[in-house]
XYZ file of N, CA and C in Angstrom:
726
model
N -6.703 28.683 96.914
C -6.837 29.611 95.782
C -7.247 30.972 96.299
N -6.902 32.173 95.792
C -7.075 32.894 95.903
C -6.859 34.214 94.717
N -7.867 34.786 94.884
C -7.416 36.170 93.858
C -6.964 37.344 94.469
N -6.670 38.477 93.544
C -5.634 39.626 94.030
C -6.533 40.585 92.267
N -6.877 41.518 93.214
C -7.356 42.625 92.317
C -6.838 43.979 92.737
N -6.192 44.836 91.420
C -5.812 46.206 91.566
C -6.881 47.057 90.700
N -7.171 48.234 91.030
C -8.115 49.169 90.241
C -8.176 49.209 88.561
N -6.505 49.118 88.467
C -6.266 49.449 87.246
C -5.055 47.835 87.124
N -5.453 47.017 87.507
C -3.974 45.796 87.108
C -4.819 44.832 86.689
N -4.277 44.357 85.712
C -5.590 42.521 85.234
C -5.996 41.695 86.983
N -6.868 41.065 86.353
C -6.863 40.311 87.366
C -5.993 38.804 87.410
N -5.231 38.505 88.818
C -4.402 37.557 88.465
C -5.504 36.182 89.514
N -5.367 35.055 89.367
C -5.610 33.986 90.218
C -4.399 32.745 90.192
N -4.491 32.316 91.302
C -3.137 31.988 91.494
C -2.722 31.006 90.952
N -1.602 30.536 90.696
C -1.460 29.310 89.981
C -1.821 29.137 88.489
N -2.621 30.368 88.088
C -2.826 30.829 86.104
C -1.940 31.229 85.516
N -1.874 30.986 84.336
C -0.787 31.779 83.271
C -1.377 32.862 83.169
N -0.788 34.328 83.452
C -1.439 35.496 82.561
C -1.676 35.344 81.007
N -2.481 36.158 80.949
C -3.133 36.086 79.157
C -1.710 36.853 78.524
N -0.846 37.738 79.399
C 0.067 38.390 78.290
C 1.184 36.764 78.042
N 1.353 35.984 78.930
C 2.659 34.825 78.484
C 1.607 34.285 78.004
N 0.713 33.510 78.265
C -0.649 32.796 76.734
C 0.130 33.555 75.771
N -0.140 34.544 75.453
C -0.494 35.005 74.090
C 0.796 34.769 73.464
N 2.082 35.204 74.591
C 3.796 35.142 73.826
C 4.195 33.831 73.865
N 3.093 32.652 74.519
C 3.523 31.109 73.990
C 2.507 30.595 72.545
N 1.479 31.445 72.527
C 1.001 30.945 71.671
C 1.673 32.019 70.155
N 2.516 32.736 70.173
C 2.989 33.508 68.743
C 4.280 32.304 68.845
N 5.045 32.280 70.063
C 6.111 31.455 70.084
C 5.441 30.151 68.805
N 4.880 29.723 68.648
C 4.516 28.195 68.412
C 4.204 28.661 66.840
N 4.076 29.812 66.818
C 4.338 30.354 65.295
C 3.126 29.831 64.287
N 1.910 29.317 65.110
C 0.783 28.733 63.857
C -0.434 29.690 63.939
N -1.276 29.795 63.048
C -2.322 30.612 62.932
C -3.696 29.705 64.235
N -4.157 30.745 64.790
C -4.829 30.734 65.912
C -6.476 31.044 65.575
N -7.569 29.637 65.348
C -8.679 30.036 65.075
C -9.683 31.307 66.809
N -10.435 31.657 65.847
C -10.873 32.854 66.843
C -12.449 33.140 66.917
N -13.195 32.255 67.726
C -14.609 32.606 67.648
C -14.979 33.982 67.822
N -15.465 34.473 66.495
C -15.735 36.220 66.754
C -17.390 36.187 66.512
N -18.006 36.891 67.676
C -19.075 37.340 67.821
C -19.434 39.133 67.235
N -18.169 39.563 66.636
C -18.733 40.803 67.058
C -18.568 41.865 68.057
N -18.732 41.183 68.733
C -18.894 41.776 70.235
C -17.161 42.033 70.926
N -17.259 43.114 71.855
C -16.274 44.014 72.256
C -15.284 42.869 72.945
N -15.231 41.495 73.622
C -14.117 40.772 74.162
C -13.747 40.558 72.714
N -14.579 39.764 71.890
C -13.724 38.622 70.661
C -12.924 39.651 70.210
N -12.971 41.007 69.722
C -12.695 42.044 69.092
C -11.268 42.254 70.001
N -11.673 42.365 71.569
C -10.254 42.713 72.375
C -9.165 41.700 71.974
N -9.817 40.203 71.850
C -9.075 39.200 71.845
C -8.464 39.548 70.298
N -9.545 39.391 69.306
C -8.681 39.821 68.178
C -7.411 40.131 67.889
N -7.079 41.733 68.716
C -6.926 43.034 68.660
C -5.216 42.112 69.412
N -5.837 41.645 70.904
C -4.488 41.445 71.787
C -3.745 40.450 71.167
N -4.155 39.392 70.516
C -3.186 38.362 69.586
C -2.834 39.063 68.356
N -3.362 39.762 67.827
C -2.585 40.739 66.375
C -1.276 41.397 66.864
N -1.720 42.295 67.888
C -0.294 42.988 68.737
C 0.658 41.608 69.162
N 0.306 40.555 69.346
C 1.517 39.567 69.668
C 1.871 38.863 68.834
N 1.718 38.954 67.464
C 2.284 38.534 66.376
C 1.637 36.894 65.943
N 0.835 36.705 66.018
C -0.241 35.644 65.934
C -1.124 36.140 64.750
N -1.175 34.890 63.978
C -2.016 34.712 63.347
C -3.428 34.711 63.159
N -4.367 35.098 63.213
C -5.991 34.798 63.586
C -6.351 34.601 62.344
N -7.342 33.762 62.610
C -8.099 32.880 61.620
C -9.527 33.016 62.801
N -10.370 34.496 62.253
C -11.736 34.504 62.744
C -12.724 33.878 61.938
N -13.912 33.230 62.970
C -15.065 32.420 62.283
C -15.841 33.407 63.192
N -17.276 33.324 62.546
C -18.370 34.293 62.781
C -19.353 33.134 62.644
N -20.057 33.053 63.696
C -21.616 32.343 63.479
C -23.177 32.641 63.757
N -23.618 33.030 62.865
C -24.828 33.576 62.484
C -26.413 33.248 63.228
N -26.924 33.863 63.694
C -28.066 33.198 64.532
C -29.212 33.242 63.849
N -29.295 33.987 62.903
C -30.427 34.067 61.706
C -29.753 34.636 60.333
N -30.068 33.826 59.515
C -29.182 33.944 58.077
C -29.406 35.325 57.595
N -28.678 36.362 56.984
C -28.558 37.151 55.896
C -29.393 38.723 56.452
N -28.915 38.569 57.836
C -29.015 39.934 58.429
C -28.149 40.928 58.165
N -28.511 41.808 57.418
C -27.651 43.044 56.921
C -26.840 43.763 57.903
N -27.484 44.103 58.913
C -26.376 44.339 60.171
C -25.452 43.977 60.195
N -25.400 42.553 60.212
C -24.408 41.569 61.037
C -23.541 41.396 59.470
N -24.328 41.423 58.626
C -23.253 41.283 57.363
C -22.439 42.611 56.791
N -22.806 43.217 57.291
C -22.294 44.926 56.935
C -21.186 44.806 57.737
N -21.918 44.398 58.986
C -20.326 44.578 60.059
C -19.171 43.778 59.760
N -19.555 42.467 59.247
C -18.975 41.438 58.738
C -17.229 41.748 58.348
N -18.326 42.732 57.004
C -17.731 43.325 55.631
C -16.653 44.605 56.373
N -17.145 45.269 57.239
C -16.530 46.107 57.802
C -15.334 45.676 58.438
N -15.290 44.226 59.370
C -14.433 43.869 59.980
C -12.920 43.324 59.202
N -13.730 42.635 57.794
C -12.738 42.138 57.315
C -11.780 43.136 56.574
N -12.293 44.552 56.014
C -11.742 45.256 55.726
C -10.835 45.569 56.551
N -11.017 46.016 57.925
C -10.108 46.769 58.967
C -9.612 45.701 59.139
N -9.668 44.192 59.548
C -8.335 43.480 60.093
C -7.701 42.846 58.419
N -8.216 43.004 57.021
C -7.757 42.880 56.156
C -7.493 41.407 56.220
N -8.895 40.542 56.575
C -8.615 39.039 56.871
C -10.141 38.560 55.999
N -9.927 37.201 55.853
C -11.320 36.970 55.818
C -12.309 36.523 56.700
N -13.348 36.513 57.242
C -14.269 36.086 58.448
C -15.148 34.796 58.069
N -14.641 33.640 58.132
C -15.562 32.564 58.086
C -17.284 32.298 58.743
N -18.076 32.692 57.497
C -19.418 32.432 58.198
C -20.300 31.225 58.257
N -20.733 31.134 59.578
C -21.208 29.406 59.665
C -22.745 29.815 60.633
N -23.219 29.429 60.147
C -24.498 28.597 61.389
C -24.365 28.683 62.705
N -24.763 29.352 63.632
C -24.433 29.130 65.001
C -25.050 27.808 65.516
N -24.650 27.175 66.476
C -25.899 26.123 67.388
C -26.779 26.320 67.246
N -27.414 27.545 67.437
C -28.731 28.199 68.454
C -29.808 28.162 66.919
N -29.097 28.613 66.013
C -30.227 28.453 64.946
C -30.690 27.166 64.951
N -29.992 25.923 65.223
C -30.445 24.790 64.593
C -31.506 24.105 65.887
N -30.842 24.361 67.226
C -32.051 24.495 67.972
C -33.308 24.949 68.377
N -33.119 26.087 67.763
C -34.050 27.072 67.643
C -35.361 26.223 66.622
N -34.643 25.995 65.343
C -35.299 25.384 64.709
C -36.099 24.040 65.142
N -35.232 23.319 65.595
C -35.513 21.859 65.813
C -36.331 21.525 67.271
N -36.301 22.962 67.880
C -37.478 23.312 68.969
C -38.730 23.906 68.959
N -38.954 24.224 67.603
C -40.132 24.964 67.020
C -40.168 26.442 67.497
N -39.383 26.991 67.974
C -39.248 28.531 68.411
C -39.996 29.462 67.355
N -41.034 29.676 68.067
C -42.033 30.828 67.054
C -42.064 30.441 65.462
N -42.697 28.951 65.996
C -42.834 28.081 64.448
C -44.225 28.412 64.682
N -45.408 28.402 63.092
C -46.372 28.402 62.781
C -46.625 26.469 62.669
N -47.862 25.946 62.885
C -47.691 24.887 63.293
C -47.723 24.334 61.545
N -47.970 24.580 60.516
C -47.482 23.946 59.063
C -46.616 23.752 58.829
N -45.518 24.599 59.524
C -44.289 24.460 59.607
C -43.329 23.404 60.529
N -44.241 23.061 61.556
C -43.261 22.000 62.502
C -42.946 20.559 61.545
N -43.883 19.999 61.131
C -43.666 18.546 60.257
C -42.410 18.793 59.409
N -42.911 19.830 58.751
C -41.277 20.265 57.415
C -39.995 20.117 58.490
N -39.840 21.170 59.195
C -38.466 21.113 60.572
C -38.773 20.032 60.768
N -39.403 18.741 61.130
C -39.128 17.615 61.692
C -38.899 16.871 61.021
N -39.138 16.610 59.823
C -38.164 16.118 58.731
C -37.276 16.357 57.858
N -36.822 17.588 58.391
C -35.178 17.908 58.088
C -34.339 17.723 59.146
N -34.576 17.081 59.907
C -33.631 16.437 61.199
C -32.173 17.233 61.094
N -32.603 18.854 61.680
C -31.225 19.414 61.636
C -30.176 19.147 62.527
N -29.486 18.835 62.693
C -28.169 18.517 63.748
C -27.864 19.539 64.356
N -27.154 19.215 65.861
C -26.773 20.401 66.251
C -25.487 20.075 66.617
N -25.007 20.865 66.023
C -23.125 20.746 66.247
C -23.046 21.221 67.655
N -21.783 20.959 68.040
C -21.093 21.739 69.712
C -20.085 23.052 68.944
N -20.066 23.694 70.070
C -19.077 24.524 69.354
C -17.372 23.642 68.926
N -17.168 22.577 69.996
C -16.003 21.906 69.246
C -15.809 21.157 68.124
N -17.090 20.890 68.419
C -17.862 19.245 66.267
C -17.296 20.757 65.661
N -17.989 22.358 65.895
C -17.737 23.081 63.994
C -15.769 23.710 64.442
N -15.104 24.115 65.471
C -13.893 23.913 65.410
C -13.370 23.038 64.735
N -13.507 21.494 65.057
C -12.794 20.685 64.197
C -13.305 20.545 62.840
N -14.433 20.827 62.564
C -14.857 21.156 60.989
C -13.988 22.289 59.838
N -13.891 23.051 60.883
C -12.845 24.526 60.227
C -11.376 24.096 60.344
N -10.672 23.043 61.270
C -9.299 22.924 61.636
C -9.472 21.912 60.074
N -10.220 20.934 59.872
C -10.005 19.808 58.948
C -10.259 20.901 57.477
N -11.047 21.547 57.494
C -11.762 22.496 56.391
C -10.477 23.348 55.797
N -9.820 24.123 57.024
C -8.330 25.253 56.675
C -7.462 24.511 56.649
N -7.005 23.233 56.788
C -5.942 22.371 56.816
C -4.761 23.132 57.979
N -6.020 23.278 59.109
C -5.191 23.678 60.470
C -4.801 22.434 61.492
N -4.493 21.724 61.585
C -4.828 20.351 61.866
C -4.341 21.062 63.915
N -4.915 20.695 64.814
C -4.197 20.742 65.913
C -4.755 22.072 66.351
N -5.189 23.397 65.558
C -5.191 24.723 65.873
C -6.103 25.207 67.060
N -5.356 26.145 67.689
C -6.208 26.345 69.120
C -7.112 27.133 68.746
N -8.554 27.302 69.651
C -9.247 27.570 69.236
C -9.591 29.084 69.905
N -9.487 30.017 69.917
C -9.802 31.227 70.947
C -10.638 31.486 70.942
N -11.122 32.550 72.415
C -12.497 32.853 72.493
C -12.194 34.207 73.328
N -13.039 35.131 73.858
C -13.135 36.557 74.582
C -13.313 36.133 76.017
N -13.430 35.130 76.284
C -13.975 34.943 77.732
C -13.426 35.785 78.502
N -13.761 36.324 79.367
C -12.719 37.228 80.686
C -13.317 36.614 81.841
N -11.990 36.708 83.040
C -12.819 35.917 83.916
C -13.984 37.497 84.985
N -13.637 38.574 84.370
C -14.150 40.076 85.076
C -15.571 39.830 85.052
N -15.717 39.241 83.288
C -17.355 39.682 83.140
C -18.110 38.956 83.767
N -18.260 38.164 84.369
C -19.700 37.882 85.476
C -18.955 36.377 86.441
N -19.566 36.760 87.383
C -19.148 35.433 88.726
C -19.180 34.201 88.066
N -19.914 34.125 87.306
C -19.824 32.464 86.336
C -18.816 32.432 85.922
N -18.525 33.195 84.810
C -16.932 33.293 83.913
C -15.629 33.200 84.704
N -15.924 34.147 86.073
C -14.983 34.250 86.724
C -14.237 32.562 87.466
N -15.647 31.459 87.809
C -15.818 30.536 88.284
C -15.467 29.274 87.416
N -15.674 29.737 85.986
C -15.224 28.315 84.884
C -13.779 28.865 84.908
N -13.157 29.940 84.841
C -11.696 30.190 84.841
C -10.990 29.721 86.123
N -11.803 29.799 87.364
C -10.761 29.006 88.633
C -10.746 27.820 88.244
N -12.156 27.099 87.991
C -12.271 25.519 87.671
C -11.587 24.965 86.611
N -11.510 25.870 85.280
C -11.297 25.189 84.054
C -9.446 25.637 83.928
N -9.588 26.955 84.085
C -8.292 27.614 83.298
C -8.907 28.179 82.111
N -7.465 29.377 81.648
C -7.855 29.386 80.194
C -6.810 28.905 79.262
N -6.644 27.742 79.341
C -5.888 26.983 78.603
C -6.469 25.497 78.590
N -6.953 24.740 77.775
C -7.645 23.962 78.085
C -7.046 22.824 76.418
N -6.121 22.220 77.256
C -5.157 21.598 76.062
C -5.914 20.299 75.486
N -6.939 19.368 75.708
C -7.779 18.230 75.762
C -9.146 18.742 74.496
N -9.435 20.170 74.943
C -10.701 21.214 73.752
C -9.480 21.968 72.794
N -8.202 22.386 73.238
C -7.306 23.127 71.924
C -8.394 24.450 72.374
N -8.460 24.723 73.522
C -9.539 26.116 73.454
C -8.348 26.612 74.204
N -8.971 28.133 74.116
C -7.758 29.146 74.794
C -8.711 30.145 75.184
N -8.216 31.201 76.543
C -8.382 32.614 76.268
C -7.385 33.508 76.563
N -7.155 34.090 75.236
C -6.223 34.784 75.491
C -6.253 36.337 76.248
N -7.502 36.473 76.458
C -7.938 37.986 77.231
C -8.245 37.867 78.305
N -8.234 36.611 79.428
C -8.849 36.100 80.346
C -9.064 36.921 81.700
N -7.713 37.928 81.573
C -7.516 38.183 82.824
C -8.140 39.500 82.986
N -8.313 40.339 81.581
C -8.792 41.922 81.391
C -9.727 42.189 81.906
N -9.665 42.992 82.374
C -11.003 44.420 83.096
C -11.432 44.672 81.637
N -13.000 45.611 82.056
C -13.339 46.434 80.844
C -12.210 47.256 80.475
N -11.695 48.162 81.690
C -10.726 48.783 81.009
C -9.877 48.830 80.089
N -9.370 47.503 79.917
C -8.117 46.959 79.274
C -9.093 46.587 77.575
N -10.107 46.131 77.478
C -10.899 46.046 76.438
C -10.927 47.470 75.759
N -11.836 48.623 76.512
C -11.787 49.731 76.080
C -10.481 50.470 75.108
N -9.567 49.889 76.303
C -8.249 50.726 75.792
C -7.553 50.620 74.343
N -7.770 49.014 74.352
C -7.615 48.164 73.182
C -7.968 48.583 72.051
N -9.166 48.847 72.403
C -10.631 48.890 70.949
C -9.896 50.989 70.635
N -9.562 51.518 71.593
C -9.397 53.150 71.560
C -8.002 53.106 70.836
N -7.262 51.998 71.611
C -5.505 52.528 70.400
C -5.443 52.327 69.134
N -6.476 51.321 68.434
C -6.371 50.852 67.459
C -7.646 51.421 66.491
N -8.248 52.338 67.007
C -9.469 52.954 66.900
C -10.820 52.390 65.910
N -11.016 50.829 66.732
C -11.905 50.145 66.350
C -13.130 50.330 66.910
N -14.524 50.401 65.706
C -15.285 50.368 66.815
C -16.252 49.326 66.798
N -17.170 49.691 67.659
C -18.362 48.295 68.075
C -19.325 48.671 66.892
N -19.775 47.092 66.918
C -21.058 47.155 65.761
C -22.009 47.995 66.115
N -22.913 48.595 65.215
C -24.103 49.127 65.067
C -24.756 48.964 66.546
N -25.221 47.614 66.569
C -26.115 47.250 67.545
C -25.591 47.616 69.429
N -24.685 48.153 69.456
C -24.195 48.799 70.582
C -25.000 49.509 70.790
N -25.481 50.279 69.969
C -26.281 50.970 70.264
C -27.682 51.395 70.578
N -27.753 49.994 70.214
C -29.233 49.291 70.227
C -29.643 49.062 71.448
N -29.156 47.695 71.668
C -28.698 47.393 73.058
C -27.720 46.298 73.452
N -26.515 47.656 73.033
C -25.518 47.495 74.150
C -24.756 46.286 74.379
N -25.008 45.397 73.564
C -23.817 44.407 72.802
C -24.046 43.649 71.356
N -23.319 42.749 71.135
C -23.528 42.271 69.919
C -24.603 41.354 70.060
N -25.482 41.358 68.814
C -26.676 40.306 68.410
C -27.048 38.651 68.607
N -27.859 38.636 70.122
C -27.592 37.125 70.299
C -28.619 36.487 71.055
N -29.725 36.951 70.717
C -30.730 36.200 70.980
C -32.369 37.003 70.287
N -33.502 35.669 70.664
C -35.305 35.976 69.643
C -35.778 36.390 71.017
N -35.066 37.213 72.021
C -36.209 37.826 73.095
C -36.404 39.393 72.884
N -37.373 39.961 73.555
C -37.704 41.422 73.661
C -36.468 42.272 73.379
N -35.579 42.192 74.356
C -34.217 42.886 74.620
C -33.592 43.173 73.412
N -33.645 42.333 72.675
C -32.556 42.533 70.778
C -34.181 42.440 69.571
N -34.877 42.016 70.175
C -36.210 41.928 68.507
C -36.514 43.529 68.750
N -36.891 43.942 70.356
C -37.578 45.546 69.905
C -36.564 46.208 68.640
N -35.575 46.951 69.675
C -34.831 47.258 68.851
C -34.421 46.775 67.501
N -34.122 45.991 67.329
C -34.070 45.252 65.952
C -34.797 45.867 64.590
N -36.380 45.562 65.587
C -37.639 46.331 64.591
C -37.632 47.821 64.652
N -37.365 48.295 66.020
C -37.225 49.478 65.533
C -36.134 50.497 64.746
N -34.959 49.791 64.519
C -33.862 50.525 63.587
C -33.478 49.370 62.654
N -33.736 48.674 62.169
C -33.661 47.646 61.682
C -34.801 46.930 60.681
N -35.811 47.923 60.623
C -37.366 46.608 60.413
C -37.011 45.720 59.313
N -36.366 46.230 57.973
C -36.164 44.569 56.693
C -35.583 43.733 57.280
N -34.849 43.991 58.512
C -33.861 42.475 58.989
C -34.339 42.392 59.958
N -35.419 42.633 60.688
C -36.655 42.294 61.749
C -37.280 41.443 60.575
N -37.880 42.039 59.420
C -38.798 41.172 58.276
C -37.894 39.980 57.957
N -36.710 40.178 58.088
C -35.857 38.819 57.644
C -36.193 37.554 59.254
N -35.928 38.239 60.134
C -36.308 37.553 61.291
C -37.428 36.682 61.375
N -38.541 37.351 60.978
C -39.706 37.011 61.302
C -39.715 35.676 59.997
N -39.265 35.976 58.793
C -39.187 34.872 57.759
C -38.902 33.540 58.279
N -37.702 33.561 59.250
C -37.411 32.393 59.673
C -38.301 31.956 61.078
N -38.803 33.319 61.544
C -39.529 32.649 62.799
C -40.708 33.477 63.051
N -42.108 33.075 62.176
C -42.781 33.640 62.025
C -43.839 34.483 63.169
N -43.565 33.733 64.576
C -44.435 33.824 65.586
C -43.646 35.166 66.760
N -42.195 35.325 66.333
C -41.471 36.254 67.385
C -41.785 37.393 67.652
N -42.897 37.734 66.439
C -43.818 39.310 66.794
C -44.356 39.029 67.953
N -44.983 37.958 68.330
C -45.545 37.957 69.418
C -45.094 38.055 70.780
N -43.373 38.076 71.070
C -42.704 38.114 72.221
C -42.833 39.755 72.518
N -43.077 40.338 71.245
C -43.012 41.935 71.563
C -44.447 42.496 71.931
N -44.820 41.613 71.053
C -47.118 41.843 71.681
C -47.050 41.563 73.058
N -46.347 40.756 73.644
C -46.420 40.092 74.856
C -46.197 40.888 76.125
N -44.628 41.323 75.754
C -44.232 42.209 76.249
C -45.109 44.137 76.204
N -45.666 44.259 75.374
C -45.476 45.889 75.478
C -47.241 45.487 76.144
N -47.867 44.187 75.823
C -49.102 44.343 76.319
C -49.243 43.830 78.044
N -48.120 43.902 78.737
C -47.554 43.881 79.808
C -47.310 44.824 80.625
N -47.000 46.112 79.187
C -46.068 47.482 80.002
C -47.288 48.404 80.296
């Protein structure tokens, strides 16, 4: 195995399908294509690169803390511009979160322990939405690239991005930032709010996304804290550190 990188050319590895024939076998097959959207600048590329290939998308959105105005504004924003609707669900992480006591007050652990929340995989809520849309079979997409970090790069030699056994796909696999950028600039989409915050989409209860959060954000910091009453304290922790 080996790879081959140009400044400005995707990246190829040998023996892969490029993401541009993915994408013209998966319009070939003519069915609507579910699309884990985060938000965030790949799902958006991915979006963006299966719309231009005449594919169907069917985006789901999953929520890491319920009824954050941010994330629902953007929501609302997205579905307007791709003129689709965005299926919203529960991520994993909430229900672990929960069912791990993450910045639980301790009155609160007994209640969470007898609501025995489940934690789906991301494939249990795929096939929930394929049986749910009467998609029966539908692949499932995701933003992965193999550019963005030596891991990603490493499940794409090992795995592929075609993975016919999960019905998972990536159809952006091979893109540089560049090719993301360019994407998001022809079609003149832009990134959520929280880009600016810090600098990607909303996805985790540490320092890095709560500061910010509270500081341009505080009612949906106050919504935060509703569900996890103790996460002020990761920021006490932190600034009584600095």
């Amino acid at each position: 195995m080996s790879t081959h990188e140009g400044a400005d050319l995707p990246i190829t590895i040998d023996d892969i399908t490029s993401s541009e024939t993915i994408r013209a076998e998966l319009a070939a097959e003519g069915k609507p294509v579910l699309l884990g959207f985060s938000r965030g600048k790949d799902s958006l590329a991915a979006w963006l690169a299966m719309r231009d290939a005449g594919i169907t998308v069917v985006p789901y959105h999953l929520y890491l803390v319920p009824g954050l105005a941010f994330v629902e504004d953007s929501l609302k924003f997205y579905e307007d511009f791709f003129g689709t609707r965005i299926v919203n669900l529960p991520h994993p992480s909430l229900y672990r979160w929960l069912n791990s006591f993450l910045f639980q007050p301790p009155e609160r652990c007994a209640i969470i322990e007898a609501a025995q929340f489940p934690e789906p995989t991301y494939e249990e809520i795929a096939d929930l939405l394929r049986n749910d849309l009467d998609l029966p079979g539908a692949w499932n997409a995701d933003g992965v690239r193999a550019a963005d970090s030596p891991n990603r790069r490493m499940a794409m030699v090992t795995h592929g991005p075609v993975r016919e056994h999960l019905r998972k796909v990536s159809p952006v696999w091979d893109w540089r930032i560049a090719d993301v950028r360019d994407a998001l600039a022809r079609h003149d989409c832009p990134l959520p709010p929280e880009y600016e915050w810090f600098g990607r989409s909303f996805d985790g209860l540490d320092y890095r996304f709560l500061k910010p959060i509270k500081d341009n954000a505080p009612e949906d910091y106050a919504r935060i804290l509703s569900w996890f009453p103790l996460a002020d304290l990761e920021i006490f922790r932190r600034d009584l550190t600095r």
